[in-house]
XYZ file of C-alpha atoms in Angstrom:
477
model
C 135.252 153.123 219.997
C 135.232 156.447 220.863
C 138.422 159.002 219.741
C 139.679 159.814 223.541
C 138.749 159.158 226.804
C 138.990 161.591 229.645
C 139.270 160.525 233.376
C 138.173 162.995 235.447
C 134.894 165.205 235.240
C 136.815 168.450 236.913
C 137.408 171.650 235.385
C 140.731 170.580 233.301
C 138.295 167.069 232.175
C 135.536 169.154 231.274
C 137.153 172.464 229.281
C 139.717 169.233 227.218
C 135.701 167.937 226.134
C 134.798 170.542 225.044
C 138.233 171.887 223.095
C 138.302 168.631 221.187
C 134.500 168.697 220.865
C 134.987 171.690 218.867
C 136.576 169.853 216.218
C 134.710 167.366 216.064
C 136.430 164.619 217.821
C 134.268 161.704 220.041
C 134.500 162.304 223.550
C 133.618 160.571 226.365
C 134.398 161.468 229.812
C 134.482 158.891 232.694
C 133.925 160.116 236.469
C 133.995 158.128 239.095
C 131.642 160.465 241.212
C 127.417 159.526 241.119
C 127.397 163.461 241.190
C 128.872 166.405 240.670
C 131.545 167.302 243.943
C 130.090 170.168 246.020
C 133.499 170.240 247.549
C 134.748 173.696 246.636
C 138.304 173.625 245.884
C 138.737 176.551 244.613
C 137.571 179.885 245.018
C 137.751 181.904 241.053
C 139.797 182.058 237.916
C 142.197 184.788 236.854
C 143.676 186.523 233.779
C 144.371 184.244 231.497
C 141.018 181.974 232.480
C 138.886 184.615 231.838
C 140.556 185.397 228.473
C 140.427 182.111 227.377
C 136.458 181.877 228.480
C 136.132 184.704 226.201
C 138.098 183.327 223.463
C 135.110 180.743 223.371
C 132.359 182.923 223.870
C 131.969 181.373 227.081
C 132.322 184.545 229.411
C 129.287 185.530 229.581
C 127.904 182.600 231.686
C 130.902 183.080 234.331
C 130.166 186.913 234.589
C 126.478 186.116 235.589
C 127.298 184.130 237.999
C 130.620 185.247 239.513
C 131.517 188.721 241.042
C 134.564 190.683 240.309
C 137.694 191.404 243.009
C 140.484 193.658 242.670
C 143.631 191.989 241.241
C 146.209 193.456 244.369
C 147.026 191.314 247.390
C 147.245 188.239 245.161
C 151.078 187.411 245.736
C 151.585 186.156 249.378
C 148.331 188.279 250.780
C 150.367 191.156 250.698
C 147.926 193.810 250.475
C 149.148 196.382 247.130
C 147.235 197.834 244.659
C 146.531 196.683 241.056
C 149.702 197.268 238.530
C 148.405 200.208 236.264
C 148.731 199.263 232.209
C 148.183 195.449 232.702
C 148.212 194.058 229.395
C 144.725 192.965 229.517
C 141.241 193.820 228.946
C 140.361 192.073 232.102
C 142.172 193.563 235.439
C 139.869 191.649 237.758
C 140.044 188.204 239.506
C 136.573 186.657 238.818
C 134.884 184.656 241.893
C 133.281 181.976 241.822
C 133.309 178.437 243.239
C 134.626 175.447 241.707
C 131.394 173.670 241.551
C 129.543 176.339 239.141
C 132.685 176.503 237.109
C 132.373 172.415 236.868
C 128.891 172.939 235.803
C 129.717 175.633 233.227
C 132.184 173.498 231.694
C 129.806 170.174 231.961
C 126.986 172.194 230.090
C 129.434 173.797 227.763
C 130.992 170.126 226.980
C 127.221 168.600 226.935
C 125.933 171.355 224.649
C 129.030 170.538 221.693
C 128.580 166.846 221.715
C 130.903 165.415 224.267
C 129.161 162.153 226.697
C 129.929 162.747 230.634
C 129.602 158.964 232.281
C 129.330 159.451 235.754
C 129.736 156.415 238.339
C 132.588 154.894 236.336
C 135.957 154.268 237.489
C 139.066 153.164 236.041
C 141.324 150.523 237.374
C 143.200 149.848 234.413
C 144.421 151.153 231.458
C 146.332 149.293 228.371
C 147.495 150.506 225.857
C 149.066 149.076 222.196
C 149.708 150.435 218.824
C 146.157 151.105 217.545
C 145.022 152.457 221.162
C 143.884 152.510 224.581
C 141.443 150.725 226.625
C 140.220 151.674 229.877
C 139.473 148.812 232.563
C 136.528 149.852 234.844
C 135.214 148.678 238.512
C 132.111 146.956 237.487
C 133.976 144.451 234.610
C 133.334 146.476 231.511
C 135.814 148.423 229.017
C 135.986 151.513 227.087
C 138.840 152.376 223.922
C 139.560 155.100 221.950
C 142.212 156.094 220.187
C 143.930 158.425 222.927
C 143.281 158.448 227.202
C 143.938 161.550 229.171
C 144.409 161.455 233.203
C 142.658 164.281 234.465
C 141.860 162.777 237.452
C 143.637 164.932 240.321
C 146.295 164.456 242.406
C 146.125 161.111 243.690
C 145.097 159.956 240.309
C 144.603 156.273 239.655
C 145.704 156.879 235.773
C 149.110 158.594 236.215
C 149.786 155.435 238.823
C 148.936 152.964 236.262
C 151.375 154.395 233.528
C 154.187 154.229 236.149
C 154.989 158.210 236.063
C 156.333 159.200 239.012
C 155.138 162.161 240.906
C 157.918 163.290 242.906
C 158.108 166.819 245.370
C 157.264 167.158 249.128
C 154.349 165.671 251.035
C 151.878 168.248 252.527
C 152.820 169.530 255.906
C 150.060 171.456 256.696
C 146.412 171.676 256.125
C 144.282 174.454 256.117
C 140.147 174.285 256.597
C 138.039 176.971 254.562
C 134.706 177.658 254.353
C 131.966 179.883 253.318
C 129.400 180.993 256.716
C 127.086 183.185 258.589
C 128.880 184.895 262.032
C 126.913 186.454 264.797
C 129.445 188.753 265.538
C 128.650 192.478 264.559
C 131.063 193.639 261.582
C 133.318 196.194 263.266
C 134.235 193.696 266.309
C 135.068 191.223 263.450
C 137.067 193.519 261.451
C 139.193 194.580 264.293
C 139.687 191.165 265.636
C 140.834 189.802 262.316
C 143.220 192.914 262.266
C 144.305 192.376 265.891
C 145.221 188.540 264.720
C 146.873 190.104 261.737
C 149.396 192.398 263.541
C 149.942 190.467 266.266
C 150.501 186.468 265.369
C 151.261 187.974 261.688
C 148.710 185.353 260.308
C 147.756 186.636 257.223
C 144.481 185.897 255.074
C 143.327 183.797 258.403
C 139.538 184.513 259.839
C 136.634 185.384 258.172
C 136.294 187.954 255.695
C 133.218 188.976 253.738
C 132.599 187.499 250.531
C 130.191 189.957 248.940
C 127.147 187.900 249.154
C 125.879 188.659 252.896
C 128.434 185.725 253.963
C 132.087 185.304 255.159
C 134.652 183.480 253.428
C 136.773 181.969 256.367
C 140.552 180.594 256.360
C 141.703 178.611 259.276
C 144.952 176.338 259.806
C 143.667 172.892 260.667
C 144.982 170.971 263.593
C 146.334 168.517 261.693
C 147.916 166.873 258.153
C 145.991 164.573 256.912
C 146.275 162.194 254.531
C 142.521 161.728 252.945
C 141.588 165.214 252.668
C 137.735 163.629 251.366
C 137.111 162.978 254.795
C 134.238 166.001 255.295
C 135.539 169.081 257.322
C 132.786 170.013 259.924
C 131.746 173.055 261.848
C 133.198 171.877 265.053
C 136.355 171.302 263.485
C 136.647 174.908 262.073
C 135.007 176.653 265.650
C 137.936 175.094 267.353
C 140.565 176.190 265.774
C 139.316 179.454 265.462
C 139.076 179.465 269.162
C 142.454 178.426 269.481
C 143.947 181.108 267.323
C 141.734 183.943 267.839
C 139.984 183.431 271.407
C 136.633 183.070 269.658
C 134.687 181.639 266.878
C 133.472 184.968 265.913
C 129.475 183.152 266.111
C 130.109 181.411 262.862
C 126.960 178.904 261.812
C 125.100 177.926 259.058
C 128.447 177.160 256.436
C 127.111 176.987 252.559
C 130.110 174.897 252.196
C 133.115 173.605 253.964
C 136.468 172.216 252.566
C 140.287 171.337 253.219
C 143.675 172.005 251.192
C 147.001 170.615 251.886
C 150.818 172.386 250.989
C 151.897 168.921 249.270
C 153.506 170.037 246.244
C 154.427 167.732 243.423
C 155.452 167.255 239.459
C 154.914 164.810 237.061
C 158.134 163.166 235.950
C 156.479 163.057 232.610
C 153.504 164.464 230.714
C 153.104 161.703 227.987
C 153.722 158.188 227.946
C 152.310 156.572 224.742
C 148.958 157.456 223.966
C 148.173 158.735 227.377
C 148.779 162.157 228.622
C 148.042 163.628 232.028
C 146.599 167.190 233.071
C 145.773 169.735 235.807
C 146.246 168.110 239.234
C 147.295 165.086 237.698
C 149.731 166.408 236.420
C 151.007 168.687 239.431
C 150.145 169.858 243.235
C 151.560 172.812 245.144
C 149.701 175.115 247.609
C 147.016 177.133 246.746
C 148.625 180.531 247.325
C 147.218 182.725 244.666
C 144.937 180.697 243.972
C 146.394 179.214 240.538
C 145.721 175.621 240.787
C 142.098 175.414 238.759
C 143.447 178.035 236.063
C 146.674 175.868 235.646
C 144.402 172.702 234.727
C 142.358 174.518 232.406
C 144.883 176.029 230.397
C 146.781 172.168 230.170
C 143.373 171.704 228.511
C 143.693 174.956 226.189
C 146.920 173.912 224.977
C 146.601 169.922 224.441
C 143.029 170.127 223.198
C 143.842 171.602 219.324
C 146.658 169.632 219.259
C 145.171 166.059 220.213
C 142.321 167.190 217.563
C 144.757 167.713 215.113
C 146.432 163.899 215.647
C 143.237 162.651 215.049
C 141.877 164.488 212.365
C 144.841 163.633 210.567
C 146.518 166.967 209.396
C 148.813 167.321 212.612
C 152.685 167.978 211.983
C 154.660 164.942 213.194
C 155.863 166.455 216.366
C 152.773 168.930 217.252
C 152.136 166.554 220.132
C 155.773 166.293 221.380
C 155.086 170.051 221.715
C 152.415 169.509 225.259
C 154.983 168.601 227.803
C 157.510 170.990 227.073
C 155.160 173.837 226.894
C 153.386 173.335 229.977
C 155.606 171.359 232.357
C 157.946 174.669 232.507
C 154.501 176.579 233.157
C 154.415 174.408 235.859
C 157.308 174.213 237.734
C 157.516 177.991 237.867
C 154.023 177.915 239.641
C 155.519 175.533 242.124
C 158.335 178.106 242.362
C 156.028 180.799 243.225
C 154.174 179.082 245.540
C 157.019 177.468 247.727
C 157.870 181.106 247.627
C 154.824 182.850 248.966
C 154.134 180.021 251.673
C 157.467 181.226 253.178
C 156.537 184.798 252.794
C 153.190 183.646 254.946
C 155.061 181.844 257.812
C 155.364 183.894 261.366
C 158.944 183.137 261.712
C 161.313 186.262 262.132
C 163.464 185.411 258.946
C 160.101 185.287 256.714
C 158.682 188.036 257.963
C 161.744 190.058 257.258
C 161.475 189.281 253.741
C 158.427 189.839 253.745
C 158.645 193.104 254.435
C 161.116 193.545 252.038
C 159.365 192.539 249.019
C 156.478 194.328 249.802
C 158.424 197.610 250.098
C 159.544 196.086 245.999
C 156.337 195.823 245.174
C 155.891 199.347 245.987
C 157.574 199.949 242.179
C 154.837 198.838 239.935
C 157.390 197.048 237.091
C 157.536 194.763 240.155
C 153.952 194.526 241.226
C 153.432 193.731 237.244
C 155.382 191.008 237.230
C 154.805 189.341 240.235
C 150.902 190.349 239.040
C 151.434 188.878 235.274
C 152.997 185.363 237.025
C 149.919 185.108 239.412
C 147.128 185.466 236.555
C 149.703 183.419 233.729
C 149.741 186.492 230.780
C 153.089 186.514 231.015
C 153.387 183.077 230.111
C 155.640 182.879 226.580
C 156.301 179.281 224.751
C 159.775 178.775 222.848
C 158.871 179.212 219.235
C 162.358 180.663 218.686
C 163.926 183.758 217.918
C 161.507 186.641 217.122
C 159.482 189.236 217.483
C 158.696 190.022 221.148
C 154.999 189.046 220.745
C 155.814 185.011 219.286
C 155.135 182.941 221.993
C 152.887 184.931 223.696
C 149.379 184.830 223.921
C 147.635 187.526 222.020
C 145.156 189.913 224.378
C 141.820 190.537 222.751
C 142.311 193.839 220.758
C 139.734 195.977 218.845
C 139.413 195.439 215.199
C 137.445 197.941 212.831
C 134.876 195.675 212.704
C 134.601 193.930 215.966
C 136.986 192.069 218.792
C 139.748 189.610 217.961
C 138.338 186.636 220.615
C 135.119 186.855 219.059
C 136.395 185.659 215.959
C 138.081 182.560 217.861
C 135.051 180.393 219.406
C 135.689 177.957 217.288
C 138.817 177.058 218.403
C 141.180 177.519 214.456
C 143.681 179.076 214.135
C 143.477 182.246 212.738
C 145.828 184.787 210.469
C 144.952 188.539 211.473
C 146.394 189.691 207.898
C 146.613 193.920 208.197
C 147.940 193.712 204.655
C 145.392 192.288 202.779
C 147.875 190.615 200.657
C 148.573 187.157 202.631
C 146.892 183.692 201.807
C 145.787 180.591 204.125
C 145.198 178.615 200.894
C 145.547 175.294 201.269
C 144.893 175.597 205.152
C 141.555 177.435 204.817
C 140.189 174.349 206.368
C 141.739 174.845 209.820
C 143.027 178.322 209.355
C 140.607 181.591 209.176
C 141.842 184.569 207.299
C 140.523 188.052 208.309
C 141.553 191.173 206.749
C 141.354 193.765 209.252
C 143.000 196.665 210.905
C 143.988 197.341 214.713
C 145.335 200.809 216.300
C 146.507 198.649 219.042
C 148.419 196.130 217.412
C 151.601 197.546 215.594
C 152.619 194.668 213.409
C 151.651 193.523 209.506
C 149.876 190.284 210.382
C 150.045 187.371 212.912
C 149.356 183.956 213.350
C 147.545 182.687 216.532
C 147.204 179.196 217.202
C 143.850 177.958 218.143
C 145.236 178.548 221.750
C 145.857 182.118 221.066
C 149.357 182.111 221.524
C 151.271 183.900 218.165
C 153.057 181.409 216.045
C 154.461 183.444 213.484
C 154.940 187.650 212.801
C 155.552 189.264 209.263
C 154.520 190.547 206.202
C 156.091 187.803 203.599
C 154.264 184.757 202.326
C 156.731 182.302 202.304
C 157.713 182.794 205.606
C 153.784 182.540 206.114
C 153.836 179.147 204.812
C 156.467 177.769 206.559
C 154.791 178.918 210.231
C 151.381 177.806 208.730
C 153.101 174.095 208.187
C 154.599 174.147 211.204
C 151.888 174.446 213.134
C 149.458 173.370 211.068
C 150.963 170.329 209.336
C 150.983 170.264 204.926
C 148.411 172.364 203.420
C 145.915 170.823 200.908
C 146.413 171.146 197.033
């Protein structure tokens, strides 16, 4: 019997293994894929995703393999330049497609312990007092302690808890791609333009995606309802014909793929020992391109706290604390991107506000915080009344003796004491306690949760204590 089971080998399946791998939990992750999708659905991860890469040494590995972008002309493709003073070390949008981000992840999760079944899917899932079992195609059964549906939007799991999944059905489709073209650069760049201005389609046609290729973003003729049905070449020539009057000679695709506008939220995040993440958990359109990061932050924030159940020193209600923390998270993203798909139709009304916000966005406080919603740093949790900072995550700052993420691959919490005269006694087992100083963070000491986000400010110990038990359940004697 393993400790939890994980449906879904994605990016949100994949970075949960390896969080709860971390501390030492058994894993095992079912897929019901032979292999690994090639499907690319999506296209990079921002802020936040990088941050939290970093925060387990994992960066590296996307930076070889992923090129930078400019952060601007992420809200509604309306073309602005980067906010200045973004409160990050990372003012970039990393690219790279989904399937070496899956394979990051699935050698990350690999290399700490965690068992990736492929070829096995669930059809049923029980659940009692003691635990869950999972029901599988071919007869057999797994249990463990704990199940989590990360198994994408239609997912089998969520249906077989009975949460509903209410929002609005997809109404339109879009085909993308990455290809070769035939046609010489400047004809291409002024016929995307010329499409641009005059059918006010933006982000649609190819585009170069820094590798010698084009990156190209079509409306398909039609909604469908099984978007695993394979997109083809044909299907993507001919409806660049009938938008632009050509197919601007594109051949030879590395990959082709298709995304809906369906948009949709979990009633519930929990129901017994089951809990449901990423897509599972909600769909909306992939207008800046927020969907993977979403997922994999679900991950970030339920992976501590499931290890924490089942290593036995969790408070009582740390895992009451998932939904309401991240289904909020969610529903503004849906909020954003009903939102920007309006800001992207051709309609008059649209395109009047359109042009509206993006004379707004002209003031950088309001490129920032459209910016800072898009890439999820602005993101704060409800840990009460406080300092502005508790809540928030904390970006990596310079100590005097190294970086603050590099002292969180581990995945602990961690007490950033610029004092010297605090204690973590009694939670020195889950807690670390460094003694260092930082010219860019103006406050006595914090407490970060494994996640990063600051769970308590000050300078006193007993208010110390009660944060540390809080979050981190009694502390030993």
């Amino acid at each position: 019997m393993s400790d939890v089971i994980i449906v879904g080998a994605g990016p949100t399946g994949l970075m949960l293994a390896g969080e709860l791998r971390l501390q030492g939990v058994e894993v095992v992750v079912l897929d019901e894929d032979d292999e690994p999708t090639q499907m690319v659905r999506a296209l990079g991860i921002h802020v936040r995703t990088i941050e939290i890469m970093e925060q387990r040494g994992l960066l590296d590995r996307f930076l070889a393999r992923g090129r930078k972008y400019p952060l601007g002309g992420f809200f509604a493709g309306i073309a602005k330049p980067a906010p200045t003073d973004l409160d990050t070390a990372h003012g970039y949008v990393l690219g790279i497609p989904q399937p070496e981000i899956d394979e990051i992840l699935a050698e990350h999760a690999t290399e700490v312990g965690a068992e990736i079944r492929r070829g096995k899917r669930v059809v049923g899932v029980q659940q009692d007092e003691d635990g869950v079992t999972a029901e599988l195609s071919d007869g057999t059964t797994v249990r463990a302690s704990f199940l989590i549906g990360c198994d994408g939007g239609r997912s089998t799991v969520r249906k077989l808890i009975g949460v509903g999944f209410p929002g609005e059905p997809s109404r339109s489709d879009t085909l993308i791609g990455e290809v070769d073209v035939t046609m010489p650069d400047e004809e291409l760049t002024a016929r995307v333009a010329e499409i641009r201005e005059t059918q006010k389609r933006f982000g649609i046609g190819p585009s170069p995606s820094g590798n010698g290729r084009y990156r190209l973003v079509v409306p398909a003729a039609e909604v469908v309802e099984d978007r695993a049905v394979p997109t083809t070449l044909d299907d993507i020539k001919r409806q660049l014909r009938a938008i632009a009057g050509t197919d601007f000679g594109v051949h030879s695709p590395q990959w082709l793929s298709r995304f809906g506008d369906a948009t949709r939220l979990a009633e519930h995040y929990r129901r017994g020992r089951v809990f449901l993440a990423g897509d599972t958990a909600h769909i909306h359109p992939p207008m800046g391109g927020q969907g993977l990061n979403l997922g994999v932050q679900d991950a970030f924030n339920l992976g501590w706290k499931l290890a924490a159940a089942i290593n036995g020193w969790a408070p009582h209600d740390l895992l009451d604390t998932y939904e309401p923390e991240r289904r909020p998270v969610a529903a503004d993203v849906l909020d954003n991107t009903r939102a920007q798909a309006v800001l992207v139709s051709t309609e008059a009304g649209p395109q009047a506000v359109r042009r509206l916000i993006s004379e707004l966005m002209d003031f950088d406080d309001v490129s920032r915080y459209l910016t800072e919603k898009i890439t999820a740093i602005s993101v704060r949790y409800d840990f009460g009344t406080g300092d502005d900072l508790l809540g928030r995550r904390l970006r990596n700052i310079g100590l005097s003796r190294g970086d603050l993420y590099d002292l969180m691959h581990a995945g602990r919490g961690l007490l950033l004491d610029q004092t010297g005269g605090l204690s973590v006694d009694g939670w020195d087992d889950r807690v670390d306690h460094v003694v260092d100083t930082s010219t860019e963070l103006d406050l006595p000491a914090v407490l970060l949760r494994p996640d990063g986000h600051v769970a308590w400010v000050g300078d006193t110990q007993s208010e110390l204590n009660t944060g540390l038990a809080r979050w981190f359940g009694g502390g030993l004697e």
